CSV table of C-alpha atoms in Angstrom, one decimal:
chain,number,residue,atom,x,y,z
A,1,UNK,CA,-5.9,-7.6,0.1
A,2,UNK,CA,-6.3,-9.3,-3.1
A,3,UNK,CA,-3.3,-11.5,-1.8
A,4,UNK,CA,-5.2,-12.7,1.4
A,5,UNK,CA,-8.1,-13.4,-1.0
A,6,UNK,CA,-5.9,-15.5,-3.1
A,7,UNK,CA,-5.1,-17.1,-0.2
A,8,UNK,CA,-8.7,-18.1,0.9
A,9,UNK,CA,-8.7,-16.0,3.6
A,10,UNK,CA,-11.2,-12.8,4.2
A,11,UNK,CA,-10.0,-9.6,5.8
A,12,UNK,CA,-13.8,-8.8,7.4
A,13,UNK,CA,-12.8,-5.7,8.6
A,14,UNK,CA,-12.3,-3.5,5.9
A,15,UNK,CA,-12.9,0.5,7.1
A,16,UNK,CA,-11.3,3.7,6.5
A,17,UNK,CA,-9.7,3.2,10.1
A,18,UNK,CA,-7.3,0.1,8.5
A,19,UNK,CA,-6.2,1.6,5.6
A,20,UNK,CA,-2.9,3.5,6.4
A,21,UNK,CA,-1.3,6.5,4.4
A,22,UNK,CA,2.4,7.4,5.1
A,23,UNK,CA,3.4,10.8,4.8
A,24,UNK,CA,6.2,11.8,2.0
A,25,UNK,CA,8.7,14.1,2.2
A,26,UNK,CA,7.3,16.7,0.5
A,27,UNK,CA,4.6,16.7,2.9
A,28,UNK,CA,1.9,14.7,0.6
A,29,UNK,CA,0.7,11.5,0.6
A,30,UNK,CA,1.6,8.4,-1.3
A,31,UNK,CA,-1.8,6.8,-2.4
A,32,UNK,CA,-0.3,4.2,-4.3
A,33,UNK,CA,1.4,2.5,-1.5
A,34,UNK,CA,-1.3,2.3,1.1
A,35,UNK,CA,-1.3,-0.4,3.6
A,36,UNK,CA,-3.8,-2.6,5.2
A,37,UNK,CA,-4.3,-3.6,9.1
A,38,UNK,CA,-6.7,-4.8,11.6
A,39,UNK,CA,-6.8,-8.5,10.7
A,40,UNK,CA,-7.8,-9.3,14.3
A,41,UNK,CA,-11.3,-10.5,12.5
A,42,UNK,CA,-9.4,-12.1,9.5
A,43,UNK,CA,-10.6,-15.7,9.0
A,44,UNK,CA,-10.4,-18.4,6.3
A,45,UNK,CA,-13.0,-18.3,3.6
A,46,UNK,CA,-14.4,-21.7,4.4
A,47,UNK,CA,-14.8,-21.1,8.0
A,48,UNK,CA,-18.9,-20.8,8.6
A,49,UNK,CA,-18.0,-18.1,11.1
């Protein structure tokens, strides 16, 4: 995320629902390597819209 800021472009759609935790082989989680999705609202920061 902080890459896309960089970037000059905002996610806006930041929820629990497009964060995604992979399982490990031990059965936990990894909470360190989480991933983000749902850009389908992504636009650049200077766009009024």
């Amino acid at each position: 995320l902080l890459y896309i800021h960089l970037a000059g472009w905002l996610h806006k759609g930041i929820r629990s629902d497009n964060i995604l935790f992979f399982a490990e082989n031990n059965g936990g989680f990894s909470y360190d390597q989480s991933f983000v999705v749902g850009f389908e609202y992504s636009r650049e920061a200077s766009d009024p819209h």
